[in-house]
PDB file of C-alpha atoms in Angstrom:
ATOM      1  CA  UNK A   1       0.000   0.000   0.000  1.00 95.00           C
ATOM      2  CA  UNK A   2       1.203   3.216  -1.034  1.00 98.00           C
ATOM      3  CA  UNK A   3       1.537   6.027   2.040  1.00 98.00           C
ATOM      4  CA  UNK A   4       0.006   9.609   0.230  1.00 98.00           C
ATOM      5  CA  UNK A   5       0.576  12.834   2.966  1.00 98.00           C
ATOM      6  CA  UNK A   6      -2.067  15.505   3.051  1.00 98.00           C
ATOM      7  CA  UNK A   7      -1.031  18.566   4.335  1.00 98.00           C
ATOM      8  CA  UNK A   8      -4.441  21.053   4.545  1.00 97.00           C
ATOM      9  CA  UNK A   9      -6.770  22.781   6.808  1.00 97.00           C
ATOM     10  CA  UNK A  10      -9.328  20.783   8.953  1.00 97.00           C
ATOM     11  CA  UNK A  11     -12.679  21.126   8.247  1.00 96.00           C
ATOM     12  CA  UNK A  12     -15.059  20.279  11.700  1.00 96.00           C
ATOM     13  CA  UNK A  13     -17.954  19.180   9.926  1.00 95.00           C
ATOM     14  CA  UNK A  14     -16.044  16.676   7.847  1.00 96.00           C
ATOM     15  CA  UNK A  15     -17.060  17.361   4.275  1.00 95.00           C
ATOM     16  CA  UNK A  16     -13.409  19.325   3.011  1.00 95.00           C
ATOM     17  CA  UNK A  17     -10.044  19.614   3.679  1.00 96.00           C
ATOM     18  CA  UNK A  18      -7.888  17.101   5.771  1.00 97.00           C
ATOM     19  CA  UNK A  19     -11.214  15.039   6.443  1.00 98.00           C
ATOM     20  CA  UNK A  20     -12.183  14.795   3.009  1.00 97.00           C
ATOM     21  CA  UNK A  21      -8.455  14.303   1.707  1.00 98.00           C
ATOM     22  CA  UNK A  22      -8.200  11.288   3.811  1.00 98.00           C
ATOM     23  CA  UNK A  23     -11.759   9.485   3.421  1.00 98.00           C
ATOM     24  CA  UNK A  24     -10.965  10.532  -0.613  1.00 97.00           C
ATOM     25  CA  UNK A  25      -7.329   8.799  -0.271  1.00 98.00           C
ATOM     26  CA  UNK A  26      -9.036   5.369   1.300  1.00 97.00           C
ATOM     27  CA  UNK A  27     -11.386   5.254  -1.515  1.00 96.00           C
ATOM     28  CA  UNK A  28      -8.770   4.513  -3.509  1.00 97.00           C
ATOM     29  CA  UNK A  29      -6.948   2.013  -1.284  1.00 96.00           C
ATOM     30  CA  UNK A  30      -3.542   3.878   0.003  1.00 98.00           C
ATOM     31  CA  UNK A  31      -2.872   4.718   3.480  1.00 98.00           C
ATOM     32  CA  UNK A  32      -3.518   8.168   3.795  1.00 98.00           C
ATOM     33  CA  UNK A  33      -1.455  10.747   6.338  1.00 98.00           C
ATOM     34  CA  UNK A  34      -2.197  14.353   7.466  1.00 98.00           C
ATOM     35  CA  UNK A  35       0.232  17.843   8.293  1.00 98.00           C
ATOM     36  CA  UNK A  36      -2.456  20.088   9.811  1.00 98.00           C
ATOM     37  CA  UNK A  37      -2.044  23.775   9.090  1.00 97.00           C
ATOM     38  CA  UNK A  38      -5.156  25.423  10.514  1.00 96.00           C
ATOM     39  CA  UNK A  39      -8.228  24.715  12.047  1.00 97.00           C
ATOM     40  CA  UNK A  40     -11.156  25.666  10.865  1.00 95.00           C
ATOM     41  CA  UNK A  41     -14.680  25.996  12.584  1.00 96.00           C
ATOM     42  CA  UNK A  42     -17.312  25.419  10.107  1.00 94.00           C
ATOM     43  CA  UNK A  43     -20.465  23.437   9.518  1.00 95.00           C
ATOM     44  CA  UNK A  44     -22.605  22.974   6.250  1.00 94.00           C
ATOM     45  CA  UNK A  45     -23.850  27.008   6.162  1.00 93.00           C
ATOM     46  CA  UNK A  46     -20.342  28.149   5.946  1.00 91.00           C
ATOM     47  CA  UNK A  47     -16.641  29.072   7.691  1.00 91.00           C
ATOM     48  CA  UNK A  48     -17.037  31.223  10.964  1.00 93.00           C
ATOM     49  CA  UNK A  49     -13.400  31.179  12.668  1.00 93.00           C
ATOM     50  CA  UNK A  50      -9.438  30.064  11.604  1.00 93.00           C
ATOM     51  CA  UNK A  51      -7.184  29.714  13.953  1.00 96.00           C
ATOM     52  CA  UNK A  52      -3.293  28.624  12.076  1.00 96.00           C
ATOM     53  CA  UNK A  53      -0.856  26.094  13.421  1.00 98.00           C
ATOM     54  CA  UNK A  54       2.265  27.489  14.775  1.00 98.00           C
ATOM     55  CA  UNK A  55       5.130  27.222  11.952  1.00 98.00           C
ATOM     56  CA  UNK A  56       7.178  25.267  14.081  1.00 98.00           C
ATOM     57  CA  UNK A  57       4.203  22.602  14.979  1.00 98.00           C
ATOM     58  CA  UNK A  58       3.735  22.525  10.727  1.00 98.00           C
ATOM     59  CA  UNK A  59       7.229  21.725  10.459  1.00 98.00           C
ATOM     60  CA  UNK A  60       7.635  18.956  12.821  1.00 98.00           C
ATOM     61  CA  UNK A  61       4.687  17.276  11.434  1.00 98.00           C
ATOM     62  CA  UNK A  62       6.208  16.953   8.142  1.00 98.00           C
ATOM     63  CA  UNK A  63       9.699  16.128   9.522  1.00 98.00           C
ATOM     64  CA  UNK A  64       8.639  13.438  11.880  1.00 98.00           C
ATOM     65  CA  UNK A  65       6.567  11.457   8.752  1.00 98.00           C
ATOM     66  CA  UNK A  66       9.485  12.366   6.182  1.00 98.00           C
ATOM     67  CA  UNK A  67      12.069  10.873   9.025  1.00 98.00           C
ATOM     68  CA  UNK A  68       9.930   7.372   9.280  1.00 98.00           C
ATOM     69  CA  UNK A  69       7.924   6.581   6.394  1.00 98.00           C
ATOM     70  CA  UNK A  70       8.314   6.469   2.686  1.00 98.00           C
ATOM     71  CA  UNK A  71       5.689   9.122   1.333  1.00 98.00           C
ATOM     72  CA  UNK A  72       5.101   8.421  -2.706  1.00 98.00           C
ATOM     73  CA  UNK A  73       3.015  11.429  -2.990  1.00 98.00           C
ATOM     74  CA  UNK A  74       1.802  14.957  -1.146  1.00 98.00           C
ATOM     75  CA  UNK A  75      -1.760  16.749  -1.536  1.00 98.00           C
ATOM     76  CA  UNK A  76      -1.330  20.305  -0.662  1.00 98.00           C
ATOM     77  CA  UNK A  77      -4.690  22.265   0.385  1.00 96.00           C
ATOM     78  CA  UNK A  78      -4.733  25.267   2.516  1.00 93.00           C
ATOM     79  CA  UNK A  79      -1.961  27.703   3.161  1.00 95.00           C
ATOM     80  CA  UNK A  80      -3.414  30.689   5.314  1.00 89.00           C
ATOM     81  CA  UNK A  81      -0.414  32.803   5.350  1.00 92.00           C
ATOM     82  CA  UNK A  82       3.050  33.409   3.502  1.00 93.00           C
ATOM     83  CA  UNK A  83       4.503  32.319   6.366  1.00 95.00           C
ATOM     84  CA  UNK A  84       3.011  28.794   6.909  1.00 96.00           C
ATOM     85  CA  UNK A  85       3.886  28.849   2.361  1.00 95.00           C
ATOM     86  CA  UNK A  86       7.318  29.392   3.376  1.00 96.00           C
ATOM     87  CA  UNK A  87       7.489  26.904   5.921  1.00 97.00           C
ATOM     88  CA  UNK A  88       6.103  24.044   4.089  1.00 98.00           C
ATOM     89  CA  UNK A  89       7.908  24.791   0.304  1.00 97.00           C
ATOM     90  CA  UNK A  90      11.589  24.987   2.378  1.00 97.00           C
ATOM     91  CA  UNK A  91      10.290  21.450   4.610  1.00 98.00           C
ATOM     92  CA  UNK A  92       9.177  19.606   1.507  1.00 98.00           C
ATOM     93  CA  UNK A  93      12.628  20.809  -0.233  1.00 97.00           C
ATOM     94  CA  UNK A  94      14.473  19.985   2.256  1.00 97.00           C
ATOM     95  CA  UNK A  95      13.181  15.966   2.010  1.00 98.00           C
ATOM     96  CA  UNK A  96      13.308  15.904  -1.696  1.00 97.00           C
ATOM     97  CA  UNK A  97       9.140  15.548  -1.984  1.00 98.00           C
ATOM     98  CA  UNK A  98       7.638  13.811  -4.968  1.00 97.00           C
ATOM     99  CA  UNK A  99       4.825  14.010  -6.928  1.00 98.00           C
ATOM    100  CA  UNK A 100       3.138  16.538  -5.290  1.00 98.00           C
ATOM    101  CA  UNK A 101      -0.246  17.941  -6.456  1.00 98.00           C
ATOM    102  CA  UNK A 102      -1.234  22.017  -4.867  1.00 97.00           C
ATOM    103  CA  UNK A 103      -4.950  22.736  -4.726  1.00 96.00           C
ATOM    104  CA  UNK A 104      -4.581  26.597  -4.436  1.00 93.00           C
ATOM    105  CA  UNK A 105      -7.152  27.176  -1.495  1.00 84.00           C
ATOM    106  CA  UNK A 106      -8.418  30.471  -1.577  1.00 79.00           C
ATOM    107  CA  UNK A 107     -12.226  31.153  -1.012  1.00 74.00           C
ATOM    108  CA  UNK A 108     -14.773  28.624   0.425  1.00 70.00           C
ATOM    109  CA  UNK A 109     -17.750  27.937  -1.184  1.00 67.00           C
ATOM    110  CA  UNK A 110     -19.336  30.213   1.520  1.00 63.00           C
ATOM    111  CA  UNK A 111     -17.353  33.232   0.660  1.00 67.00           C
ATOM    112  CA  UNK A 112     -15.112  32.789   3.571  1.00 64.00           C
ATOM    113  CA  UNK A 113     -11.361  34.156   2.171  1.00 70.00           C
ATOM    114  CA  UNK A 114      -9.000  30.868   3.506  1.00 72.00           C
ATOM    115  CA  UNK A 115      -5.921  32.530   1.787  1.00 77.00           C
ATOM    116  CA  UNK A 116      -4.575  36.327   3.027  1.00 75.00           C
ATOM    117  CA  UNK A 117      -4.401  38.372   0.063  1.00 79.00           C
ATOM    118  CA  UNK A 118      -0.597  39.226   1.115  1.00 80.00           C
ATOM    119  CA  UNK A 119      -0.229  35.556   0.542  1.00 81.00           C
ATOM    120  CA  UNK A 120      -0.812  35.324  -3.139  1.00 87.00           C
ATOM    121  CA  UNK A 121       2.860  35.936  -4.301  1.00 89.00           C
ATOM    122  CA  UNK A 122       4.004  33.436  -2.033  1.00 90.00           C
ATOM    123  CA  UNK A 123       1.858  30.818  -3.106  1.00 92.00           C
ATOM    124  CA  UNK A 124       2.795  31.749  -6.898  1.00 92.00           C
ATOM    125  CA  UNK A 125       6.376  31.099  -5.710  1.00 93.00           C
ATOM    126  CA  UNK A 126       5.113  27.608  -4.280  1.00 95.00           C
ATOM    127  CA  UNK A 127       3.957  26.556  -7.329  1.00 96.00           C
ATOM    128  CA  UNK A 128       6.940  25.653  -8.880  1.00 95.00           C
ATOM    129  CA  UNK A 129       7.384  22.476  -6.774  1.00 96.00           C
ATOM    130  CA  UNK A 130       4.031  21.272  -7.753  1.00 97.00           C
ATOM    131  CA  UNK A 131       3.580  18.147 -10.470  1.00 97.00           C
ATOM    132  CA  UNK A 132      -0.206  19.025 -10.959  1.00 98.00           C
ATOM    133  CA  UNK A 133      -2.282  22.693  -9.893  1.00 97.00           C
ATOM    134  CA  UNK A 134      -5.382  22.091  -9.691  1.00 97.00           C
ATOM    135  CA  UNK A 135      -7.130  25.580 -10.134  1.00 96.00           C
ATOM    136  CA  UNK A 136     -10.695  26.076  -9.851  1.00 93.00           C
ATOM    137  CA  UNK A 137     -11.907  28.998 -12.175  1.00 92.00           C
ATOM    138  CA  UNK A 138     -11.883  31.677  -9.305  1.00 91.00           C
ATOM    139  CA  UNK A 139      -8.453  30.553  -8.115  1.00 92.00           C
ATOM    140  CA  UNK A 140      -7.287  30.865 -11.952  1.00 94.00           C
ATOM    141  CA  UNK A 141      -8.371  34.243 -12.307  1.00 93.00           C
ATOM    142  CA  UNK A 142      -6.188  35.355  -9.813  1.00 91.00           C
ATOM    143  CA  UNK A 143      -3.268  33.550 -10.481  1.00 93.00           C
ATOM    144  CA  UNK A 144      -3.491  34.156 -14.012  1.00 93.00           C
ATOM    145  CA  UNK A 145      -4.577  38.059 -13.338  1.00 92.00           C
ATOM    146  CA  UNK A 146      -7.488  37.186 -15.794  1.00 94.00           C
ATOM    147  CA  UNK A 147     -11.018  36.614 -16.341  1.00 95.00           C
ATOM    148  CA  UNK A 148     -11.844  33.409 -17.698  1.00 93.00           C
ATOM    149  CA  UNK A 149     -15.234  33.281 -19.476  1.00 91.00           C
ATOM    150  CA  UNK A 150     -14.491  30.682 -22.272  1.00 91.00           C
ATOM    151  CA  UNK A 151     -12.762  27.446 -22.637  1.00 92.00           C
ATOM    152  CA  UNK A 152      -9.804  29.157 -24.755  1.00 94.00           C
ATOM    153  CA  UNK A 153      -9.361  31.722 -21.339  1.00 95.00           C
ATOM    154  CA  UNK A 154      -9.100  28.245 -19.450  1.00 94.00           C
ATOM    155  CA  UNK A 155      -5.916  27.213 -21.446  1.00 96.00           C
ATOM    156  CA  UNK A 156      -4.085  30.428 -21.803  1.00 96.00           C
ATOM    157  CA  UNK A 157      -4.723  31.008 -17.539  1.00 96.00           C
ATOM    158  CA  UNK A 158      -3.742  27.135 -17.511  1.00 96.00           C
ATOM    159  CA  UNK A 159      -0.614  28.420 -19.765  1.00 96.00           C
ATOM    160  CA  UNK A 160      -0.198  31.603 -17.328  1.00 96.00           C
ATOM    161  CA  UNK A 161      -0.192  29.438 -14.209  1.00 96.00           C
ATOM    162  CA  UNK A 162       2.289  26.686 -15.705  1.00 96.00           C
ATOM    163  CA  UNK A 163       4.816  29.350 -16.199  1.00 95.00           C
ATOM    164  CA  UNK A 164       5.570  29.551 -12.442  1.00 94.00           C
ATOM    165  CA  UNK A 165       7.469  26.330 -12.522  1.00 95.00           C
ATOM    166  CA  UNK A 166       4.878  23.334 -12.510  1.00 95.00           C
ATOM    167  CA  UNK A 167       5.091  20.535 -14.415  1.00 96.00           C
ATOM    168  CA  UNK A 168       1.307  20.272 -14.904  1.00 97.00           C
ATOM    169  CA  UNK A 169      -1.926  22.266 -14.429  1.00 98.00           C
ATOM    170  CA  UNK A 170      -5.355  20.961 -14.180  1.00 98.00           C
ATOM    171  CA  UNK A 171      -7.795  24.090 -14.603  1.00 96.00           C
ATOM    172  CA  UNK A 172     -11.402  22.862 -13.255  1.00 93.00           C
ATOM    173  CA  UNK A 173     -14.519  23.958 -15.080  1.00 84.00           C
ATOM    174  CA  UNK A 174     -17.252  23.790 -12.618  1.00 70.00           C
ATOM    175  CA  UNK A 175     -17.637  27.329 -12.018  1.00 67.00           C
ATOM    176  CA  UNK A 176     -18.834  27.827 -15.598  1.00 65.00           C
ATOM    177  CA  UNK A 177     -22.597  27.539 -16.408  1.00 63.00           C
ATOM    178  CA  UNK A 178     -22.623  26.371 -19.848  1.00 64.00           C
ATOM    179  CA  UNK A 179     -19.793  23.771 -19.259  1.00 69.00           C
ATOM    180  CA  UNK A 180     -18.529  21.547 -16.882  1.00 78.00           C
ATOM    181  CA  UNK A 181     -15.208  20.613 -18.562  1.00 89.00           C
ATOM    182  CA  UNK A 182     -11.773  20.462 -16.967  1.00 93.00           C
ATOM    183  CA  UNK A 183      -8.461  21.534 -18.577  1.00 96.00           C
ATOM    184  CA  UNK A 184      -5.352  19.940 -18.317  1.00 98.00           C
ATOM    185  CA  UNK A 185      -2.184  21.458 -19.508  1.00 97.00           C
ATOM    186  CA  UNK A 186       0.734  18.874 -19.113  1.00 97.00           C
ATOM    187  CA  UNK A 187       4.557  19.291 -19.009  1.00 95.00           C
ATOM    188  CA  UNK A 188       4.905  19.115 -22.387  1.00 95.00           C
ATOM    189  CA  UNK A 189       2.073  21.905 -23.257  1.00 94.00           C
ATOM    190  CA  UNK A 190      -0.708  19.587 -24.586  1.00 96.00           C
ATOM    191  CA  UNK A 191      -4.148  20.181 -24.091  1.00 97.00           C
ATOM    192  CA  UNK A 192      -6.398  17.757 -23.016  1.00 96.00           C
ATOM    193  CA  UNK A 193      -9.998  18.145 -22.351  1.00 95.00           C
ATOM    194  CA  UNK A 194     -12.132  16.164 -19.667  1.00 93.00           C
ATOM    195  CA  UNK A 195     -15.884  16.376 -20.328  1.00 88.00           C
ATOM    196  CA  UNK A 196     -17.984  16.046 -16.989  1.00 78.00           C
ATOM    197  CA  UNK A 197     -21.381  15.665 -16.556  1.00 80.00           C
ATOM    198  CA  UNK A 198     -23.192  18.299 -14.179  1.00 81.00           C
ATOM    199  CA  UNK A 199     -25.913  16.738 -11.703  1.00 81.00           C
ATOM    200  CA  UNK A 200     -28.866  19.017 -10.169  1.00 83.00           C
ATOM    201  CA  UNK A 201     -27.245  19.492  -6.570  1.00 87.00           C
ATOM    202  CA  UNK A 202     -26.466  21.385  -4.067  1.00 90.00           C
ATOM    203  CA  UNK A 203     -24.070  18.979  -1.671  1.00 91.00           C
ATOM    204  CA  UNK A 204     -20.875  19.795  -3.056  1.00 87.00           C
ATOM    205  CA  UNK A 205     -19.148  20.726  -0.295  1.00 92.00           C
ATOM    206  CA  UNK A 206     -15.663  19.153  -0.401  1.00 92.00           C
ATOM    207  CA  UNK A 207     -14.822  18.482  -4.656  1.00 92.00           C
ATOM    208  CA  UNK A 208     -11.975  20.194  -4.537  1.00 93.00           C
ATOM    209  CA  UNK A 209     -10.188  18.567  -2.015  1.00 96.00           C
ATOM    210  CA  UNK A 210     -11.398  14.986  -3.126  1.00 97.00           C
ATOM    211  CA  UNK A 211     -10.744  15.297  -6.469  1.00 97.00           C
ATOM    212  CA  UNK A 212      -7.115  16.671  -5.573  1.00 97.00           C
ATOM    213  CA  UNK A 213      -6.844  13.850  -3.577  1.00 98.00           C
ATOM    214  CA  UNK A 214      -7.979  11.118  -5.240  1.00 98.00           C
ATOM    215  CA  UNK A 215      -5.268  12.572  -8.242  1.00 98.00           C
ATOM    216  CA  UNK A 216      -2.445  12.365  -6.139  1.00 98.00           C
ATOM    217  CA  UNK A 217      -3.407   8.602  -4.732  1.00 98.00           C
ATOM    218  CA  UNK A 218      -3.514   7.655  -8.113  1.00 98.00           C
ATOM    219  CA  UNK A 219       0.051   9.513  -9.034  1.00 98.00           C
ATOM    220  CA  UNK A 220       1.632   8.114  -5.700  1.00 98.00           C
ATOM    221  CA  UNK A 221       0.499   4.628  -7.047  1.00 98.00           C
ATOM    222  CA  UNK A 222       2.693   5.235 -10.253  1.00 97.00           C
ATOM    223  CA  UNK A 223       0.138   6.142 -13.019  1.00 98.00           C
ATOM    224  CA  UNK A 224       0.298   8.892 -15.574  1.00 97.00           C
ATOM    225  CA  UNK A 225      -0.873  12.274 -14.797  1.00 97.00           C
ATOM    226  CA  UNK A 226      -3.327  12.157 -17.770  1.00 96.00           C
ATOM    227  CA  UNK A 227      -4.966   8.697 -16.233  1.00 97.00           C
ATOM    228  CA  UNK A 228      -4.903  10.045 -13.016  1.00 98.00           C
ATOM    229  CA  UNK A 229      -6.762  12.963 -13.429  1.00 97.00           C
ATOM    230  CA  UNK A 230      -8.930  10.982 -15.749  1.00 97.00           C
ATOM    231  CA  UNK A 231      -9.737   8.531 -12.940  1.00 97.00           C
ATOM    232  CA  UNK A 232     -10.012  11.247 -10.462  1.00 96.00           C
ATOM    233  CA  UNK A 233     -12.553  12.898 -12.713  1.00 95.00           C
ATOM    234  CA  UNK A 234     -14.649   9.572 -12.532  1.00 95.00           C
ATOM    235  CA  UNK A 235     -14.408   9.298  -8.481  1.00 96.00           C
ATOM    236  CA  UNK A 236     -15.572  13.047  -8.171  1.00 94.00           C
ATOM    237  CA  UNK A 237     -18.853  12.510 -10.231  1.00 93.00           C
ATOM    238  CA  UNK A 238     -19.995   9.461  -8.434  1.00 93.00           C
ATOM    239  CA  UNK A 239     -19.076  10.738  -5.338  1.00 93.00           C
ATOM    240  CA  UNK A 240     -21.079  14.232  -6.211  1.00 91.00           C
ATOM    241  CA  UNK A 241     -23.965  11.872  -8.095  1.00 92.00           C
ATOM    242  CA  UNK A 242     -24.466  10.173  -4.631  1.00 90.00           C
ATOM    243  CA  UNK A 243     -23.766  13.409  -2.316  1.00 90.00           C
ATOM    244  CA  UNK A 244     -25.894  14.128   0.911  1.00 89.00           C
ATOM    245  CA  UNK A 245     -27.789  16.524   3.028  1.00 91.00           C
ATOM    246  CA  UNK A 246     -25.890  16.764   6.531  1.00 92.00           C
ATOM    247  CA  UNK A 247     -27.257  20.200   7.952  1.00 92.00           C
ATOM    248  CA  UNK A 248     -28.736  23.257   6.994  1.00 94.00           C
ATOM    249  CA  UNK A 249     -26.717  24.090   4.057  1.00 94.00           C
ATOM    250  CA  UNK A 250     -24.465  22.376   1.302  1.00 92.00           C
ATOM    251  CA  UNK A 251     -23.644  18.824   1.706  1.00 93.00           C
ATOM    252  CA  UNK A 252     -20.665  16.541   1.525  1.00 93.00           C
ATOM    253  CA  UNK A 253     -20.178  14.359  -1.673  1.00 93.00           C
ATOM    254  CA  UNK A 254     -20.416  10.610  -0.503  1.00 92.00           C
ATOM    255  CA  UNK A 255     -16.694   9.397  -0.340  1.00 94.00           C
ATOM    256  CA  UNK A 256     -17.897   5.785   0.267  1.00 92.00           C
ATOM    257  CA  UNK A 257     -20.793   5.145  -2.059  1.00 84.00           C
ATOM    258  CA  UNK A 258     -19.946   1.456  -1.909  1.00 84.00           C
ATOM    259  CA  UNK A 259     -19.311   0.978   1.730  1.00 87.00           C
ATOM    260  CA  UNK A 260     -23.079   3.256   2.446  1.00 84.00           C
ATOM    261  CA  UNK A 261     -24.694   1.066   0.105  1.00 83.00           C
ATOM    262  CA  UNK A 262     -23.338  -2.495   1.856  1.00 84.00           C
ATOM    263  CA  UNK A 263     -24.229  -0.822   5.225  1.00 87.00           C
ATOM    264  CA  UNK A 264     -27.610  -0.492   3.933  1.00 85.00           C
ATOM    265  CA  UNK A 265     -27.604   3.246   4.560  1.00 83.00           C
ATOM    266  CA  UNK A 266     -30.289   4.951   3.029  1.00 78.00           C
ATOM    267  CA  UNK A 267     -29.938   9.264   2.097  1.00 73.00           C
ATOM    268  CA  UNK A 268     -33.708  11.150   2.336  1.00 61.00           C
TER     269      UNK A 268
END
């Protein structure tokens, strides 16, 4: 079994971040391991309160797993601060990291800003140790100091954001209401399109981080980017297809369709 490291915000009502990194990395059968930056208090109607790790706590979580275990691959979520950036980019250096895939946290789904604004060039900076971005739209735009209306805007910010120094970028169309299609732009600059199909819900609390995820399981495992994302692309839809109502608000995708449906769990 294949050990994949998250290192990410955690989310208290389970449905992002570390939480959904590591239910995301079971689904797909490796051992999954967490570096907690921040923690978050937030339930299904939004994010009320951060409060970050110290640097030095960040630091020894990464250097204590790095010290013991082989790690084949590293899911980065979020980065609050320049600072905590700094720390983790000179840690990961500093143990040679592989395959690593950076989902550029910025705003939550509620509007809540996870990322300081005096953070941004930091996090550009970071980039360049990445194998795979994974951009949503928003996060695009402001890495690629663009608006992205069009699937042609999706390549040239894909472009824009692969000139930092990553290998790979992975521009996610969900944000877009007459298309649902992703964008990948690999090392050696081709483009290749992932068509998605877009279900009628509102639970989708979490897709970024389990799609981001479930791509670096599949990288730490040794595949291709290109069948990686592909088969991370196929894990987010079911898991959105078969999402839930936990609260008040927006749901979490179901992680563990197959295990709910064996346990004879039934969603209203």
């Amino acid at each position: 079994m294949k050990n994949i490291l998250t290192i990410a915000g955690s989310d208290s009502c389970g449905g992002a971040g570390i939480q959904a990194d590591l239910k995301a990395m079971s689904a797909q059968g490796v051992y999954g391991m967490s570096v907690i930056t921040a923690i978050t208090a937030q339930n299904t109607e939004g994010v009320f309160a951060v409060q970050e790790i110290e640097l030095d706590m960040i630091k020894k979580q990464i250097e204590v797993l790095y010290n013991d275990i082989e790690i084949s691959s590293v899911k980065i979520g979020m980065l609050s601060s320049s600072d905590i950036i700094k720390t983790v980019h000179e840690t990961l250096k500093e143990f040679n990291a592989k395959n690593i895939v950076i989902d550029p946290v910025m705003i939550s789904k509620s509007g809540y800003y996870l990322l300081k604004q005096e953070a941004i060039e930091a996090l550009k900076d970071f980039l360049k140790i990445g194998t795979l971005i994974t951009p949503n739209i928003p996060e695009a735009e402001v890495l690629a100091s663009m608006k992205i209306l069009t699937e042609d805007d999706m390549i040239e910010a894909g472009k824009k954001i692969k000139s930092f120094g990553s290998k790979n970028v992975l521009v996610k169309g969900g944000h877009r209401d007459d298309s649902c299609t992703d964008i990948l732009i690999t090392e050696d600059d081709r483009v290749i399109r992932f068509t998605g199909i877009r279900f009628e819900t509102k639970n989708t609390h979490g897709t970024g981080c389990t799609l981001s995820s479930t791509i670096a399981s599949h990288i730490g495992k040794g595949l291709e980017i290109e069948e990686a994302v592909k088969l991370g692309k196929q894990y987010i839809e079911t898991a959105i297809q078969n999402s839930f109502s936990i609260g008040k608000g927006v749901g979490p995708v179901g992680h563990f369709v197959e295990l709910y449906q064996k346990a004879g769990v039934q969603f209203e």
